[in-house]
């Protein structure tokens, strides 16, 4: 293990995410402690997992981490943080990891792919439970919080996000998604978690 790897791991414990790419976005507004962000189209590897919220998160993370660490048709093995060596089949993990409810008590877990890739350049997953998808451009209201992302904390954050939207011009257009930016060993006070919900301006939503 090189010194740079040790440094990145130590930095992650205290919430420093050096070199990790995030999906490109623009902050359109800030209100009542939340941000309104517009995200461009982006690619993701996703899997649907049944079970409890926490169990599904860990299982989905395990599957998708396997994909980016080499369980793919290119046998690409890469570091979990960017930058990484570039080749035709290399993948860098970007943040956040997303979790959203699906039907029948299941959860959709997503790893977003680097902006430098397209669907043709990403290696196919070996696991048939993983799908590569293009996520369309979307505007989100986002509330950030620290600590362990337990189901109770996520529910409280989602409720706070909903309440904050009541006083502004933006209206929710879907269900909240949870976004996670840190590895499990990061100390809780330094963790970055977010809840996000698609939004539109009230006038646009009203037609």
GROMACS .gro file of C-alpha atoms in nm:
model
  207
    1UNK     CA    1   0.000   0.000   0.000
    2UNK     CA    2   0.158   0.327  -0.112
    3UNK     CA    3   0.178   0.647   0.087
    4UNK     CA    4  -0.075   0.815  -0.139
    5UNK     CA    5  -0.329   0.540  -0.069
    6UNK     CA    6  -0.268   0.565   0.304
    7UNK     CA    7  -0.314   0.942   0.285
    8UNK     CA    8  -0.642   0.911   0.095
    9UNK     CA    9  -0.777   0.659   0.346
   10UNK     CA   10  -0.672   0.875   0.642
   11UNK     CA   11  -0.821   1.183   0.478
   12UNK     CA   12  -1.150   1.000   0.419
   13UNK     CA   13  -1.179   0.927   0.791
   14UNK     CA   14  -1.197   1.301   0.854
   15UNK     CA   15  -1.422   1.380   0.559
   16UNK     CA   16  -1.168   1.496   0.301
   17UNK     CA   17  -1.266   1.362  -0.042
   18UNK     CA   18  -0.961   1.464  -0.244
   19UNK     CA   19  -0.974   1.375  -0.612
   20UNK     CA   20  -1.323   1.224  -0.625
   21UNK     CA   21  -1.530   1.337  -0.921
   22UNK     CA   22  -1.890   1.449  -0.878
   23UNK     CA   23  -2.150   1.472  -1.156
   24UNK     CA   24  -2.138   1.819  -1.318
   25UNK     CA   25  -2.407   2.049  -1.188
   26UNK     CA   26  -2.502   2.413  -1.138
   27UNK     CA   27  -2.644   2.562  -0.818
   28UNK     CA   28  -2.947   2.763  -0.927
   29UNK     CA   29  -3.062   2.891  -0.587
   30UNK     CA   30  -3.033   2.854  -0.211
   31UNK     CA   31  -3.330   2.881   0.024
   32UNK     CA   32  -3.412   2.771   0.379
   33UNK     CA   33  -3.095   2.565   0.412
   34UNK     CA   34  -3.135   2.375   0.084
   35UNK     CA   35  -2.977   2.404  -0.261
   36UNK     CA   36  -3.151   2.388  -0.596
   37UNK     CA   37  -2.912   2.212  -0.834
   38UNK     CA   38  -2.939   2.137  -1.204
   39UNK     CA   39  -2.755   1.821  -1.314
   40UNK     CA   40  -2.665   1.743  -1.671
   41UNK     CA   41  -2.730   1.404  -1.829
   42UNK     CA   42  -2.502   1.145  -1.674
   43UNK     CA   43  -2.433   0.773  -1.676
   44UNK     CA   44  -2.481   0.534  -1.387
   45UNK     CA   45  -2.441   0.169  -1.304
   46UNK     CA   46  -2.746   0.062  -1.106
   47UNK     CA   47  -2.892  -0.243  -0.938
   48UNK     CA   48  -3.225  -0.314  -0.769
   49UNK     CA   49  -3.208  -0.486  -0.431
   50UNK     CA   50  -3.494  -0.614  -0.211
   51UNK     CA   51  -3.477  -0.591   0.166
   52UNK     CA   52  -3.454  -0.323   0.429
   53UNK     CA   53  -3.313   0.019   0.346
   54UNK     CA   54  -2.979  -0.051   0.514
   55UNK     CA   55  -2.944  -0.411   0.391
   56UNK     CA   56  -3.019  -0.306   0.035
   57UNK     CA   57  -2.762  -0.027   0.051
   58UNK     CA   58  -2.482  -0.261   0.158
   59UNK     CA   59  -2.573  -0.531  -0.092
   60UNK     CA   60  -2.609  -0.281  -0.375
   61UNK     CA   61  -2.278  -0.119  -0.284
   62UNK     CA   62  -2.109  -0.462  -0.285
   63UNK     CA   63  -2.243  -0.549  -0.630
   64UNK     CA   64  -2.155  -0.215  -0.787
   65UNK     CA   65  -1.813  -0.199  -0.622
   66UNK     CA   66  -1.743  -0.539  -0.775
   67UNK     CA   67  -1.824  -0.395  -1.116
   68UNK     CA   68  -1.588  -0.099  -1.091
   69UNK     CA   69  -1.314  -0.312  -0.933
   70UNK     CA   70  -1.297  -0.558  -1.221
   71UNK     CA   71  -1.612  -0.772  -1.245
   72UNK     CA   72  -1.670  -0.653  -1.600
   73UNK     CA   73  -1.591  -0.764  -1.953
   74UNK     CA   74  -1.277  -0.553  -1.961
   75UNK     CA   75  -1.148  -0.696  -1.629
   76UNK     CA   76  -1.072  -0.335  -1.532
   77UNK     CA   77  -0.945  -0.303  -1.175
   78UNK     CA   78  -0.925   0.056  -1.058
   79UNK     CA   79  -0.901   0.262  -0.740
   80UNK     CA   80  -1.216   0.375  -0.569
   81UNK     CA   81  -1.108   0.739  -0.583
   82UNK     CA   82  -0.998   0.940  -0.884
   83UNK     CA   83  -0.768   1.013  -1.055
   84UNK     CA   84  -0.688   0.673  -1.201
   85UNK     CA   85  -0.479   0.554  -1.494
   86UNK     CA   86  -0.673   0.593  -1.817
   87UNK     CA   87  -0.728   0.311  -2.063
   88UNK     CA   88  -1.006   0.202  -2.294
   89UNK     CA   89  -1.175   0.010  -2.012
   90UNK     CA   90  -1.088   0.210  -1.700
   91UNK     CA   91  -1.361   0.333  -1.465
   92UNK     CA   92  -1.330   0.582  -1.183
   93UNK     CA   93  -1.590   0.587  -0.910
   94UNK     CA   94  -1.765   0.919  -0.873
   95UNK     CA   95  -1.981   1.048  -0.591
   96UNK     CA   96  -2.249   1.036  -0.473
   97UNK     CA   97  -2.383   0.683  -0.438
   98UNK     CA   98  -2.761   0.709  -0.475
   99UNK     CA   99  -3.040   0.507  -0.315
  100UNK     CA  100  -3.408   0.539  -0.400
  101UNK     CA  101  -3.716   0.325  -0.334
  102UNK     CA  102  -3.839   0.096  -0.610
  103UNK     CA  103  -4.153  -0.116  -0.631
  104UNK     CA  104  -4.241  -0.404  -0.398
  105UNK     CA  105  -4.014  -0.299  -0.113
  106UNK     CA  106  -3.696  -0.296  -0.323
  107UNK     CA  107  -3.433  -0.022  -0.358
  108UNK     CA  108  -3.239   0.113  -0.655
  109UNK     CA  109  -2.869   0.176  -0.582
  110UNK     CA  110  -2.659   0.379  -0.829
  111UNK     CA  111  -2.293   0.454  -0.882
  112UNK     CA  112  -2.248   0.749  -1.116
  113UNK     CA  113  -1.985   0.709  -1.386
  114UNK     CA  114  -1.719   0.966  -1.482
  115UNK     CA  115  -1.820   1.233  -1.732
  116UNK     CA  116  -1.541   1.120  -1.968
  117UNK     CA  117  -1.731   0.798  -2.050
  118UNK     CA  118  -2.025   0.715  -2.273
  119UNK     CA  119  -2.228   0.394  -2.287
  120UNK     CA  120  -2.005   0.257  -2.563
  121UNK     CA  121  -1.683   0.310  -2.368
  122UNK     CA  122  -1.800   0.150  -2.041
  123UNK     CA  123  -1.728  -0.224  -2.006
  124UNK     CA  124  -2.034  -0.445  -1.966
  125UNK     CA  125  -2.097  -0.576  -1.614
  126UNK     CA  126  -2.046  -0.947  -1.553
  127UNK     CA  127  -2.332  -0.943  -1.303
  128UNK     CA  128  -2.670  -0.956  -1.486
  129UNK     CA  129  -2.828  -0.771  -1.192
  130UNK     CA  130  -2.630  -0.455  -1.284
  131UNK     CA  131  -2.751  -0.225  -1.561
  132UNK     CA  132  -2.581   0.073  -1.724
  133UNK     CA  133  -2.825   0.361  -1.765
  134UNK     CA  134  -2.830   0.719  -1.888
  135UNK     CA  135  -2.984   0.952  -1.631
  136UNK     CA  136  -3.152   1.251  -1.801
  137UNK     CA  137  -3.087   1.613  -1.700
  138UNK     CA  138  -3.282   1.704  -1.389
  139UNK     CA  139  -3.321   1.978  -1.130
  140UNK     CA  140  -3.309   1.873  -0.764
  141UNK     CA  141  -3.370   2.030  -0.427
  142UNK     CA  142  -3.094   1.901  -0.198
  143UNK     CA  143  -3.053   1.902   0.179
  144UNK     CA  144  -2.714   1.810   0.325
  145UNK     CA  145  -2.654   1.654   0.668
  146UNK     CA  146  -2.380   1.473   0.859
  147UNK     CA  147  -2.378   1.163   1.076
  148UNK     CA  148  -2.459   0.799   1.007
  149UNK     CA  149  -2.730   0.775   0.739
  150UNK     CA  150  -2.970   0.561   0.937
  151UNK     CA  151  -3.328   0.517   0.807
  152UNK     CA  152  -3.456   0.743   1.086
  153UNK     CA  153  -3.210   1.023   1.001
  154UNK     CA  154  -3.287   0.993   0.631
  155UNK     CA  155  -3.660   1.013   0.702
  156UNK     CA  156  -3.611   1.325   0.916
  157UNK     CA  157  -3.395   1.485   0.647
  158UNK     CA  158  -3.657   1.409   0.381
  159UNK     CA  159  -3.925   1.566   0.600
  160UNK     CA  160  -3.708   1.875   0.653
  161UNK     CA  161  -3.650   1.900   0.279
  162UNK     CA  162  -4.024   1.881   0.212
  163UNK     CA  163  -4.091   2.150   0.472
  164UNK     CA  164  -3.824   2.381   0.327
  165UNK     CA  165  -3.984   2.359  -0.018
  166UNK     CA  166  -4.314   2.490   0.116
  167UNK     CA  167  -4.181   2.846   0.144
  168UNK     CA  168  -4.023   2.886  -0.200
  169UNK     CA  169  -4.108   2.870  -0.571
  170UNK     CA  170  -3.997   2.508  -0.617
  171UNK     CA  171  -4.224   2.205  -0.591
  172UNK     CA  172  -4.130   1.837  -0.557
  173UNK     CA  173  -4.188   1.624  -0.866
  174UNK     CA  174  -4.105   1.279  -0.729
  175UNK     CA  175  -3.984   1.085  -0.427
  176UNK     CA  176  -3.665   1.169  -0.234
  177UNK     CA  177  -3.337   0.996  -0.313
  178UNK     CA  178  -3.054   0.949  -0.063
  179UNK     CA  179  -2.699   1.039  -0.174
  180UNK     CA  180  -2.385   0.921   0.009
  181UNK     CA  181  -2.037   1.063  -0.042
  182UNK     CA  182  -1.812   0.879   0.206
  183UNK     CA  183  -1.679   0.529   0.273
  184UNK     CA  184  -1.815   0.346   0.580
  185UNK     CA  185  -1.507   0.416   0.793
  186UNK     CA  186  -1.547   0.795   0.777
  187UNK     CA  187  -1.617   0.939   1.121
  188UNK     CA  188  -1.990   1.029   1.149
  189UNK     CA  189  -1.942   1.405   1.215
  190UNK     CA  190  -1.746   1.435   0.890
  191UNK     CA  191  -1.978   1.234   0.667
  192UNK     CA  192  -2.156   1.408   0.383
  193UNK     CA  193  -2.504   1.274   0.320
  194UNK     CA  194  -2.781   1.436   0.119
  195UNK     CA  195  -3.146   1.385   0.042
  196UNK     CA  196  -3.259   1.510  -0.297
  197UNK     CA  197  -3.591   1.533  -0.477
  198UNK     CA  198  -3.664   1.637  -0.838
  199UNK     CA  199  -3.829   1.980  -0.852
  200UNK     CA  200  -3.981   2.229  -1.093
  201UNK     CA  201  -4.082   2.590  -1.046
  202UNK     CA  202  -4.437   2.621  -0.922
  203UNK     CA  203  -4.547   2.814  -1.229
  204UNK     CA  204  -4.401   2.548  -1.461
  205UNK     CA  205  -4.550   2.267  -1.253
  206UNK     CA  206  -4.891   2.434  -1.272
  207UNK     CA  207  -4.865   2.441  -1.649
   0.00000   0.00000   0.00000
